Coordinates of C-alpha atoms in Angstrom, one line a residue:
Chain X
X15 CA 3.1 -0.5 36.6
X16 CA 0.6 -1.6 39.1
X17 CA -0.5 -5.1 39.7
X18 CA -4.0 -4.6 38.5
X19 CA -2.7 -2.7 35.4
X20 CA -0.6 -5.8 34.7
X21 CA -3.8 -8.0 35.0
X22 CA -5.6 -5.7 32.8
X23 CA -2.9 -5.9 30.0
X24 CA -2.7 -9.6 30.5
X25 CA -6.4 -10.0 30.1
X26 CA -6.6 -7.8 27.0
X27 CA -3.6 -9.4 25.5
X28 CA -5.2 -12.9 25.9
X29 CA -8.3 -11.5 24.3
X30 CA -6.3 -9.9 21.3
X31 CA -4.4 -13.3 21.0
X32 CA -7.8 -15.1 20.4
X33 CA -8.7 -12.6 17.7
X34 CA -9.2 -13.8 14.3
X35 CA -6.4 -13.0 11.8
X36 CA -6.3 -9.4 10.5
X37 CA -7.4 -9.4 6.9
X38 CA -7.5 -5.7 5.7
X39 CA -9.4 -5.5 2.4
X40 CA -9.0 -1.9 1.1
X41 CA -10.9 -2.8 -2.2
X42 CA -13.9 -3.5 0.0
X43 CA -13.5 0.0 1.5
X44 CA -13.3 1.5 -1.9
X45 CA -16.4 -0.4 -3.2
X46 CA -18.4 0.6 0.0
X47 CA -17.5 4.2 -0.6
X48 CA -19.1 4.3 -3.8
X49 CA -22.4 3.6 -2.0
X50 CA -21.8 6.4 0.7
X51 CA -23.8 9.4 0.2
X52 CA -21.6 12.3 0.0
X53 CA -22.3 15.7 1.2
X54 CA -23.7 18.2 -1.4
X55 CA -23.1 22.0 -1.3
X56 CA -26.3 24.1 -1.0
X57 CA -25.3 26.3 -3.8
X58 CA -23.9 25.2 -7.0
X59 CA -20.3 26.0 -7.2
X60 CA -19.2 28.5 -9.8
X61 CA -17.4 27.3 -12.9
X62 CA -13.9 28.6 -11.8
X63 CA -14.3 26.9 -8.4
X64 CA -15.3 23.7 -10.2
X65 CA -12.2 23.9 -12.5
X66 CA -9.9 24.8 -9.6
X67 CA -11.3 21.7 -7.6
X68 CA -10.9 19.5 -10.6
X69 CA -7.4 20.7 -11.2
X70 CA -6.6 20.1 -7.4
X71 CA -7.7 16.6 -7.6
X72 CA -5.9 16.1 -10.9
X73 CA -2.6 17.6 -9.2
X74 CA -3.0 15.3 -6.2
X75 CA -3.5 12.2 -8.4
X76 CA -0.7 13.1 -10.8
X77 CA 1.4 13.6 -7.8
X78 CA 1.0 10.1 -6.6
X79 CA 3.7 7.5 -7.3
X80 CA 3.1 6.5 -10.8
X81 CA 2.3 2.9 -9.7
X82 CA -0.4 3.0 -7.3
X83 CA -0.4 1.3 -3.9
X84 CA -3.9 -0.5 -4.2
X85 CA -3.0 -2.7 -7.0
X86 CA 0.0 -4.1 -5.4
X87 CA -1.5 -6.4 -2.7
X88 CA -4.6 -6.5 -4.6
X89 CA -2.7 -8.5 -7.2
X90 CA -2.5 -11.3 -4.8
X91 CA -6.1 -12.2 -4.6
X92 CA -6.9 -14.3 -7.7
X93 CA -6.9 -18.2 -8.1
X94 CA -3.3 -19.6 -8.0
X95 CA -1.7 -19.7 -11.3
X96 CA -0.9 -23.2 -12.8
X97 CA 2.6 -24.2 -13.1
X98 CA 2.5 -23.6 -16.8
X99 CA 2.1 -19.8 -16.3
X100 CA 4.9 -19.8 -13.8
X101 CA 7.1 -21.5 -16.6
X102 CA 6.2 -19.0 -19.0
X103 CA 7.2 -16.4 -16.6
X104 CA 10.6 -17.9 -15.9
X105 CA 11.1 -18.3 -19.7
X106 CA 10.3 -14.8 -20.2
X107 CA 12.8 -13.6 -17.3
X108 CA 15.4 -16.0 -18.4
X109 CA 15.4 -14.4 -21.9
X110 CA 17.4 -11.5 -20.4
X111 CA 19.3 -13.3 -17.7
X112 CA 20.2 -16.1 -20.2
X113 CA 20.7 -18.7 -17.4
X114 CA 19.1 -21.3 -19.7
X115 CA 16.3 -22.2 -17.0
X116 CA 15.3 -25.6 -16.9
X117 CA 11.6 -25.1 -17.0
X118 CA 10.5 -28.7 -16.7
X119 CA 11.9 -28.6 -13.1
X120 CA 9.7 -25.6 -12.0
X121 CA 8.1 -26.3 -8.7
X122 CA 6.3 -24.7 -5.9
X123 CA 8.7 -24.9 -3.0
X124 CA 7.4 -22.7 -0.2
X125 CA 3.8 -21.5 0.6
X126 CA 3.2 -18.7 3.0
X127 CA 0.1 -16.9 4.0
X128 CA -0.2 -13.1 4.1
X129 CA -3.7 -11.5 5.1
X130 CA -5.1 -15.0 4.9
X131 CA -4.0 -15.4 1.2
X132 CA -1.6 -18.0 0.0
X133 CA 1.5 -16.8 -1.7
X134 CA 4.0 -19.2 -3.1
X135 CA 7.6 -19.2 -3.9
X136 CA 8.3 -21.0 -7.2
X137 CA 11.8 -22.0 -8.3
X138 CA 13.6 -23.6 -11.2
X139 CA 17.1 -24.3 -11.6
X140 CA 19.2 -23.0 -14.7
X141 CA 21.6 -25.0 -16.6
X142 CA 24.2 -22.5 -15.7
X143 CA 24.0 -23.3 -11.9
X144 CA 21.7 -20.4 -11.0
X145 CA 18.0 -20.3 -10.5
X146 CA 14.8 -18.5 -11.5
X147 CA 12.5 -17.8 -8.7
X148 CA 9.0 -16.2 -8.4
X149 CA 7.1 -15.2 -5.2
X150 CA 3.7 -14.8 -6.3
X151 CA 0.1 -15.0 -5.1
X152 CA -2.8 -15.8 -7.3
X153 CA -2.0 -13.3 -10.1
X154 CA 1.0 -11.2 -9.2
X155 CA 4.3 -11.4 -7.5
X156 CA 8.0 -10.7 -8.0
X157 CA 11.2 -12.7 -8.9
X158 CA 13.9 -13.1 -11.2
X159 CA 16.6 -15.3 -12.6
X160 CA 20.0 -15.2 -10.9
X161 CA 23.3 -16.6 -11.9
X162 CA 25.4 -19.2 -10.2
X163 CA 27.5 -16.9 -8.3
X164 CA 24.8 -14.9 -6.7
X165 CA 22.8 -18.0 -6.2
X166 CA 25.6 -19.6 -4.3
X167 CA 27.1 -16.9 -2.3
X168 CA 24.8 -14.1 -1.9
X169 CA 21.5 -13.4 -0.3
X170 CA 18.7 -12.8 -2.8
X171 CA 15.4 -10.9 -2.1
X172 CA 12.4 -10.2 -4.0
X173 CA 9.5 -8.3 -2.8
X174 CA 5.8 -8.6 -3.7
X175 CA 5.1 -7.2 -7.0
X176 CA 6.6 -3.9 -6.4
X177 CA 8.9 -3.6 -9.5
X178 CA 12.3 -5.2 -9.8
X179 CA 15.8 -4.2 -10.7
X180 CA 16.9 -4.9 -14.2
X181 CA 17.9 -8.3 -15.1
X182 CA 20.6 -7.7 -17.7
X183 CA 23.1 -10.4 -18.5
X184 CA 26.3 -9.8 -16.4
X185 CA 24.6 -7.2 -14.1
X186 CA 24.6 -7.9 -10.2
X187 CA 22.0 -10.2 -9.1
X188 CA 18.8 -8.5 -7.8
X189 CA 18.8 -7.5 -4.2
X190 CA 15.9 -5.7 -2.8
X191 CA 13.3 -4.1 -4.7
X192 CA 12.8 -0.5 -3.4
X193 CA 9.7 0.0 -1.4
X194 CA 7.2 2.4 -2.6
X195 CA 7.4 5.8 -0.7
X196 CA 6.0 5.9 2.6
X197 CA 4.1 2.7 2.3
X198 CA 4.9 0.3 5.1
X199 CA 3.2 -2.5 3.5
X200 CA 5.5 -2.5 0.6
X201 CA 8.2 -4.3 2.6
X202 CA 6.0 -7.0 3.5
X203 CA 7.1 -9.9 1.6
X204 CA 10.7 -11.2 1.4
X205 CA 12.0 -14.2 -0.5
X206 CA 15.4 -15.4 -1.5
X207 CA 18.2 -17.9 -1.1
X208 CA 21.4 -18.4 0.7
X209 CA 24.2 -20.9 0.4
X210 CA 24.8 -23.9 2.5
X211 CA 25.2 -23.6 6.2
X212 CA 23.9 -19.9 6.1
X213 CA 21.1 -18.5 8.0
X214 CA 19.0 -15.4 7.4
X215 CA 17.7 -13.0 10.0
X216 CA 15.3 -10.2 9.8
X217 CA 16.1 -7.3 12.2
X218 CA 13.4 -4.8 13.4
X219 CA 13.7 -1.2 14.4
X220 CA 12.4 -2.1 17.9
X221 CA 15.5 -4.2 18.5
X222 CA 13.8 -7.5 17.8
X223 CA 14.7 -9.9 15.2
X224 CA 13.3 -13.1 13.4
X225 CA 15.1 -16.1 12.2
X226 CA 13.7 -16.9 8.8
X227 CA 13.0 -20.6 8.0
X228 CA 14.9 -22.1 5.2
X229 CA 13.8 -24.8 2.7
X230 CA 16.6 -26.0 0.5
X231 CA 18.3 -22.6 1.2
X232 CA 15.2 -20.8 0.0
X233 CA 13.1 -18.6 2.2
X234 CA 9.8 -16.9 1.8
X235 CA 8.5 -14.6 4.6
X236 CA 5.6 -12.3 5.2
X237 CA 6.6 -9.5 7.6
X238 CA 4.0 -9.7 10.4
X239 CA 1.6 -6.8 10.7
X240 CA 2.8 -6.1 14.1
X241 CA 6.0 -5.0 12.4
X242 CA 4.8 -2.8 9.7
X243 CA 4.1 -0.1 12.3
X244 CA 6.3 2.9 12.9
X245 CA 9.1 2.0 15.1
X246 CA 8.7 -1.8 14.6
X247 CA 9.5 -2.0 10.8
X248 CA 12.2 -4.2 9.3
X249 CA 15.5 -2.3 9.2
X250 CA 17.8 -5.1 8.0
X251 CA 17.8 -8.6 6.5
X252 CA 21.1 -10.3 7.2
X253 CA 22.6 -13.5 6.1
X254 CA 25.2 -15.2 8.5
X255 CA 27.4 -18.2 8.3
X256 CA 27.3 -21.1 10.7
X257 CA 29.6 -19.2 13.1
X258 CA 27.3 -16.1 13.1
X259 CA 29.3 -13.9 11.1
X260 CA 27.4 -11.6 8.8
X261 CA 27.8 -12.5 5.1
X262 CA 25.5 -9.9 3.8
X263 CA 23.2 -7.2 5.2
X264 CA 20.7 -5.2 3.3
X265 CA 19.5 -2.0 5.0
X266 CA 19.2 0.7 2.4
X267 CA 16.1 -0.4 0.8
X268 CA 14.1 -0.7 3.8
X269 CA 14.4 3.0 4.2
X270 CA 11.2 5.0 2.9
X271 CA 11.6 7.3 -0.1
X272 CA 14.3 5.3 -1.8
X273 CA 12.4 5.1 -5.2
X274 CA 11.1 8.7 -5.0
X275 CA 13.6 11.3 -4.5
X276 CA 12.4 14.7 -3.4
X277 CA 12.6 17.6 -5.9
X278 CA 15.0 19.5 -3.7
X279 CA 17.5 16.7 -4.2
X280 CA 17.4 17.4 -8.0
X281 CA 17.9 21.1 -7.8
X282 CA 19.7 22.2 -11.1
X283 CA 18.8 19.2 -13.0
X284 CA 15.1 19.9 -13.6
X285 CA 14.2 20.5 -17.2
X286 CA 10.6 21.4 -18.4
X287 CA 9.9 19.1 -21.4
X288 CA 6.3 19.8 -22.3
X289 CA 3.5 22.1 -21.2
X290 CA -0.1 21.2 -21.9
X291 CA -3.1 23.5 -21.6
X292 CA -5.9 22.4 -19.4
X293 CA -9.4 23.9 -19.1
X294 CA -9.6 27.3 -17.2
X295 CA -6.3 28.4 -18.3
X296 CA -4.3 26.0 -16.2
X297 CA -1.3 23.9 -17.3
X298 CA 0.2 20.6 -16.8
X299 CA 3.9 20.5 -17.2
X300 CA 6.0 17.3 -17.9
X301 CA 9.4 17.6 -16.2
X302 CA 12.5 15.4 -16.2
X303 CA 15.6 15.6 -14.1
X304 CA 18.5 13.4 -12.9
X305 CA 18.6 11.7 -9.5
X306 CA 21.6 11.6 -7.3
X307 CA 22.2 8.0 -8.5
X308 CA 22.1 9.1 -12.1
X309 CA 18.7 7.8 -13.0
X310 CA 16.2 9.6 -15.0
X311 CA 13.3 11.2 -13.3
X312 CA 9.7 12.0 -14.4
X313 CA 7.2 14.3 -12.8
X314 CA 4.0 16.1 -13.9
X315 CA 3.0 19.3 -12.0
X316 CA -0.1 21.2 -12.6
X317 CA 0.1 25.0 -12.5
X318 CA 3.4 24.7 -10.7
X319 CA 1.7 24.5 -7.3
X320 CA 2.6 21.0 -6.7
X321 CA 6.3 21.4 -6.9
X322 CA 6.8 20.8 -3.1
X323 CA 5.1 17.5 -3.4
X324 CA 7.6 14.6 -3.8
X325 CA 5.8 13.5 -6.9
X326 CA 9.2 12.6 -8.7
X327 CA 9.5 9.0 -10.2
X328 CA 13.1 8.3 -10.3
X329 CA 14.5 4.9 -10.8
X330 CA 16.7 2.5 -12.9
X331 CA 13.7 1.7 -15.2
X332 CA 12.4 5.2 -16.0
X333 CA 13.0 5.8 -19.7
X334 CA 14.1 2.3 -20.2
X335 CA 12.9 -0.9 -21.1
X336 CA 11.2 -2.6 -18.3
X337 CA 12.3 -6.1 -18.2
X338 CA 10.3 -7.3 -15.1
X339 CA 8.0 -5.2 -13.2
X340 CA 4.5 -5.5 -11.8
X341 CA 2.2 -2.9 -13.3
X342 CA -1.3 -2.1 -12.4
X343 CA -2.4 -4.6 -15.0
X344 CA -0.2 -7.5 -13.7
X345 CA 3.3 -8.4 -14.4
X346 CA 5.0 -6.3 -17.0
X347 CA 7.5 -8.2 -19.1
X348 CA 10.1 -6.7 -21.3
X349 CA 8.1 -3.6 -22.0
X350 CA 9.4 -0.7 -24.0
X351 CA 6.3 1.5 -23.3
X352 CA 5.3 2.7 -19.8
X353 CA 1.8 4.1 -19.6
X354 CA 0.6 5.4 -16.3
X355 CA -3.0 6.8 -16.3
X356 CA -4.4 9.5 -14.2
X357 CA -8.0 10.6 -13.8
X358 CA -8.7 14.0 -12.4
X359 CA -11.9 14.1 -10.5
X360 CA -14.9 12.0 -10.9
X361 CA -16.9 11.5 -14.3
X362 CA -18.2 13.5 -16.0
X363 CA -15.6 16.0 -15.2
X364 CA -12.5 13.6 -15.2
X365 CA -9.6 14.6 -17.3
X366 CA -8.0 11.5 -18.5
X367 CA -4.3 11.8 -18.8
X368 CA -1.3 9.7 -19.1
X369 CA 2.2 10.0 -18.6
X370 CA 5.1 7.6 -19.1
X371 CA 8.0 6.8 -21.3
X372 CA 9.2 4.7 -24.3
X373 CA 12.5 3.0 -24.4
X374 CA 14.9 2.7 -27.3
X375 CA 14.6 2.0 -30.3
X376 CA 11.2 3.7 -30.0
X377 CA 11.3 7.2 -31.3
X378 CA 7.8 8.1 -32.0
X379 CA 4.5 7.3 -30.2
X380 CA 1.0 7.3 -31.4
X381 CA -2.4 6.7 -30.0
X382 CA -5.1 4.6 -31.7
X383 CA -8.7 5.4 -30.8
X384 CA -11.6 3.0 -30.6
X385 CA -13.1 5.0 -33.9
X386 CA -10.1 4.0 -36.0
X387 CA -8.4 7.3 -35.9
X388 CA -5.0 7.9 -34.6
X389 CA -2.9 10.9 -33.3
X390 CA 0.9 11.2 -32.6
X391 CA 2.0 11.8 -29.0
X392 CA 5.1 13.9 -28.6
X393 CA 8.1 12.2 -27.0
X394 CA 10.6 14.2 -25.2
X395 CA 13.7 12.7 -23.9
X396 CA 12.0 9.4 -24.0
X397 CA 8.9 10.7 -21.8
X398 CA 5.6 11.8 -22.7
X399 CA 2.5 13.4 -21.3
X400 CA -0.7 13.0 -23.0
X401 CA -4.2 14.5 -22.4
X402 CA -7.0 12.8 -23.9
X403 CA -8.8 15.3 -26.3
X404 CA -12.3 16.4 -25.4
X405 CA -13.7 14.6 -28.6
X406 CA -12.1 11.4 -27.7
X407 CA -13.6 10.8 -24.1
X408 CA -16.8 9.2 -25.0
X409 CA -17.5 5.6 -25.7
X410 CA -16.6 4.5 -29.1
X411 CA -13.9 7.1 -29.6
X412 CA -11.5 6.5 -26.5
X413 CA -8.0 5.6 -26.8
X414 CA -7.6 1.9 -27.3
X415 CA -3.8 1.3 -28.2
X416 CA -0.4 3.0 -27.8
X417 CA 1.9 2.2 -30.5
X418 CA 5.7 2.6 -30.2
X419 CA 7.4 3.2 -33.7
X420 CA 11.2 3.0 -34.4
X421 CA 13.1 5.2 -36.7
X422 CA 12.0 3.5 -39.8
X423 CA 8.5 4.0 -38.8
X424 CA 7.9 0.3 -37.8
X425 CA 5.5 -0.4 -34.9
X426 CA 7.8 -2.2 -32.5
X427 CA 5.5 -2.4 -29.6
X428 CA 1.9 -1.9 -29.0
X429 CA 0.2 -1.4 -25.5
X430 CA -3.5 -2.1 -25.1
X431 CA -5.1 0.7 -23.1
X432 CA -8.0 -0.3 -20.9
X433 CA -9.1 -0.4 -17.4
X434 CA -6.5 -2.9 -16.4
X435 CA -4.1 -0.1 -16.8
X436 CA -5.8 2.1 -14.2
X437 CA -4.6 1.6 -10.7
X438 CA -7.3 -0.2 -8.8
X439 CA -8.0 1.1 -5.4
X440 CA -6.4 4.6 -6.0
X441 CA -7.9 5.5 -9.4
X442 CA -11.1 3.9 -9.0
X443 CA -12.7 6.1 -11.5
X444 CA -11.1 5.1 -14.6
X445 CA -11.5 7.2 -17.9
X446 CA -10.3 4.4 -20.1
X447 CA -12.7 1.7 -21.5
X448 CA -12.6 -1.9 -20.3
Chain D
X2 CA -7.4 15.2 -2.9
X3 CA -5.5 12.4 -4.2
X4 CA -2.9 12.5 -1.6
X5 CA -5.6 12.7 1.0
X6 CA -7.0 9.5 -0.4
X7 CA -3.6 8.0 -0.3
X8 CA -3.3 9.0 3.3
X9 CA -6.4 7.4 4.3
X10 CA -5.5 4.3 2.5
X11 CA -2.1 4.3 4.2
X12 CA -3.7 4.9 7.6
X13 CA -6.0 1.8 7.1
X14 CA -3.0 -0.3 6.1
X15 CA -0.8 0.7 9.0
X16 CA -3.3 1.0 11.7
X17 CA -5.9 -1.7 10.8
X18 CA -5.3 -3.7 13.8
X19 CA -5.7 -0.9 16.1
X20 CA -8.8 0.4 14.3
X21 CA -10.4 -3.0 14.6
X22 CA -9.5 -3.4 18.2
X23 CA -11.0 0.0 18.9
X24 CA -14.1 -0.8 17.1
X25 CA -14.4 -4.3 18.9
X26 CA -14.4 -2.5 22.2
X27 CA -17.4 -0.6 21.0
X28 CA -19.3 -3.4 19.2
X29 CA -18.3 -6.1 21.4
X30 CA -17.3 -8.7 18.7
X31 CA -14.7 -9.0 16.0
X32 CA -16.9 -9.7 13.1
X33 CA -18.8 -6.5 13.7
X34 CA -15.7 -4.7 14.4
X35 CA -14.5 -5.5 11.1
X36 CA -17.6 -4.3 9.4
X37 CA -17.4 -0.9 11.4
X38 CA -13.9 -0.5 10.2
X39 CA -14.7 -1.0 6.6
X40 CA -17.8 1.1 6.7
X41 CA -16.1 3.9 8.7
X42 CA -13.1 3.8 6.2
X43 CA -15.6 3.9 3.3
X44 CA -17.3 6.9 4.8
X45 CA -14.0 8.7 5.3
X46 CA -12.8 7.8 1.8
X47 CA -16.1 8.9 0.2
X48 CA -16.3 12.2 2.1
X49 CA -12.6 13.1 2.2
X50 CA -13.3 16.1 0.4
X51 CA -15.4 17.4 3.3
X52 CA -12.5 17.2 5.8
X53 CA -11.8 20.9 6.6
X54 CA -8.2 20.3 7.9
X55 CA -9.0 22.0 11.4
X56 CA -7.3 18.8 12.9
X57 CA -5.4 15.8 11.8
X58 CA -6.8 13.7 9.0
X59 CA -6.0 10.6 11.2
X60 CA -8.0 11.9 14.1
X61 CA -10.9 12.7 11.7
X62 CA -10.9 9.3 10.5
X63 CA -10.7 7.8 13.9
X64 CA -13.7 9.6 15.1
X65 CA -15.6 8.5 11.9
X66 CA -14.8 4.7 12.7
X67 CA -15.6 5.2 16.3
X68 CA -18.9 6.9 15.5
X69 CA -19.7 4.1 12.8
X70 CA -19.1 1.3 15.4
X71 CA -21.3 3.1 17.8
X72 CA -23.9 3.3 15.2
X73 CA -23.7 -0.3 14.5
X74 CA -24.1 -1.2 18.0
X75 CA -27.2 1.0 18.4
X76 CA -28.6 -0.5 15.2
X77 CA -28.5 -3.8 16.8
X78 CA -30.7 -2.6 19.3
X79 CA -28.2 -2.2 22.1
X80 CA -29.2 1.4 22.9
X81 CA -26.9 3.1 25.3
X82 CA -27.1 6.4 27.0
X83 CA -23.5 7.1 26.0
X84 CA -22.7 7.9 22.4
X85 CA -19.4 5.9 22.8
X86 CA -19.8 3.3 25.4
X87 CA -17.1 0.7 25.5
X88 CA -18.3 -3.0 25.6
X89 CA -16.4 -5.9 26.7
X90 CA -15.0 -7.8 23.9
X91 CA -15.6 -11.5 23.3
X92 CA -13.2 -13.6 25.6
X93 CA -12.8 -11.2 28.6
X94 CA -15.3 -13.4 30.4
X95 CA -12.4 -15.6 31.2
X96 CA -11.5 -13.0 33.9
X97 CA -14.6 -12.4 35.8
X98 CA -13.2 -10.1 38.4
X99 CA -11.8 -7.8 35.6
X100 CA -15.1 -8.0 33.8
X101 CA -17.0 -7.0 36.9
X102 CA -14.5 -4.2 37.5
X103 CA -14.6 -2.7 34.1
X104 CA -18.4 -3.0 33.9
X105 CA -18.6 -0.8 37.1
X106 CA -16.4 1.9 35.5
X107 CA -18.2 4.8 34.2
X108 CA -18.8 4.8 30.5
X109 CA -16.3 7.4 29.7
X110 CA -13.5 5.9 31.9
X111 CA -14.2 2.4 30.6
X112 CA -13.9 3.7 26.9
X113 CA -10.6 5.3 27.6
X114 CA -9.3 2.1 29.5
X115 CA -10.3 0.1 26.3
X116 CA -8.5 2.4 24.0
X117 CA -5.5 2.4 25.9
X118 CA -5.1 -1.2 26.9
X119 CA -7.1 -2.9 24.3
X120 CA -6.8 -0.9 21.2
X121 CA -3.2 0.0 22.2
X122 CA -3.7 3.8 21.4
X123 CA -1.3 6.4 22.7
X124 CA -2.5 9.3 24.9
X125 CA -2.5 11.6 22.0
X126 CA -4.4 9.3 19.8
X127 CA -7.0 8.9 22.5
X128 CA -7.3 12.5 22.8
X129 CA -7.9 12.9 19.1
X130 CA -10.4 10.1 19.0
X131 CA -12.4 11.3 22.0
X132 CA -12.0 14.9 21.3
X133 CA -10.4 15.7 24.7
X134 CA -6.8 16.8 25.6
X135 CA -3.9 14.5 26.6
X136 CA -4.2 15.9 30.1
X137 CA -7.8 15.0 30.3
X138 CA -6.9 11.3 29.0
X139 CA -4.1 11.0 31.6
X140 CA -6.3 12.1 34.4
X141 CA -9.4 9.9 33.4
X142 CA -6.9 6.9 33.2
X143 CA -5.5 7.7 36.6
X144 CA -8.9 7.9 38.0
X145 CA -9.9 4.6 36.3
X146 CA -6.9 2.9 37.6
X147 CA -7.7 4.1 41.1
X148 CA -11.2 3.0 40.9
X149 CA -10.1 -0.4 39.4
X150 CA -7.6 -0.9 41.9
X151 CA -10.2 -0.3 44.8
X152 CA -12.4 -2.7 43.2
X153 CA -9.9 -5.4 42.5
X154 CA -8.5 -5.2 45.9
X155 CA -11.6 -5.5 47.6
X156 CA -12.6 -8.5 45.8
X157 CA -9.1 -10.2 46.2
X158 CA -9.2 -13.0 48.6
X159 CA -5.9 -13.1 50.3
X160 CA -4.4 -16.3 52.3

């Protein structure tokens, strides 16, 4: 490196250092995109071509992870919730952890910023010596309740609104929440707690590391954007004792593609559950499989041409009650119903569909429409695939509720279907009413 | 097309800083750079179906953002003979001899210097953005270095 090259680099680095903080805003991009004139073909496409294009779009969207990227960080943009809301969330989470949270002692302990927005770590002790914690921005976040043992001796981590591990009584305390596949920003927020005299260190792929500041043993940390790039990402979160000995090291869940497992990894376990006819003779097929970890997987393929796409959603929560997760409509708590919409193409050609699951004790599903009519939705191995019929796509007739019924026919849970259940930023044309 | 939308969003989130720096080197300001990046990505997102796949999607988006930044600069009345002419970003004035040397570079060399050292792009990325080859990028950078070295050495006051 020559002297003048060094001067050049130094000069530019100084300019970059003076730059205002980066505040990427994908929603703004999507909003602007709606005003961008698109290129029109000179000749009107034939009907088969239109259908093929629509199905290609549909296949692509269906192949997306069922929880969209756009909603994740977007959830962190609304006004800061009052402590009462946090207490309610702690109360809800503690119903399953049964740590007897002392809600009156709920407090905001640490506030950090990410992309210029405030994100706070809220904590409350439990009567059993553990704690409930919630790392959240204005209207979304992630957290859980941990027992005394985990609280005292183990590193606890939560990521921002990316879904959480089950918080069943007696289960191990939560560790990392698996990042969404291939999305570097998903491992952007860390939070947790370590015992007395311990420290926390984040190690990056480029060999550098950061010591995370602790407040009463808690930490909250936004991974710098410079470390969300290939080759610089976090690779390990480590807790160390005063002597520098590693107490715990988390690495696995920083790896991409943890949550979504490629279809090839599931060879032999795939089963076709349902085939739904689409316009133009195409078919959407609902598949299930088992992951290497023994979890249930769900996938929807159109015309079988998307099989190579890693569109499998496998995880601890598939087919089960979601105790604590951050869906597109915000925090999902104790939900037996999971409904993930897809919109193939733009209106008026969009094909509104949804896939998801219903946990026990739900054995039957039905959709209620805005016009008061209902229709059953077939449930196969706890999973479903639902295409909104042509007569139910107009205002006043669209799906409004999803009912989950138990064996006796009693409705045990109802899910409201509206725009909040469309993944903003990804499915920005939403076929469901708002 | 859904995964193409996701690819564009992922590119935006992963490389936002590089895009902003690249745009700043065209528009000459951070605020206008942000606007160029937002607008460029909006165009790419809206027109993703027109991407023909005869190159990488990333390069296609880079070129759209670069063109958008250039258009914004021209819209402000700063008409240039070059389609993509790098401009000195705010703050470089603190090194007047560097500024002077950079200003005297040809527009093409200046742009590639900016993309390399300011936007921190790799040779491959610069080649994709400017529609050239990595070899051309390397050669242009080498020529720019030689020219800069000559100018800076000539201005240097030695004891």
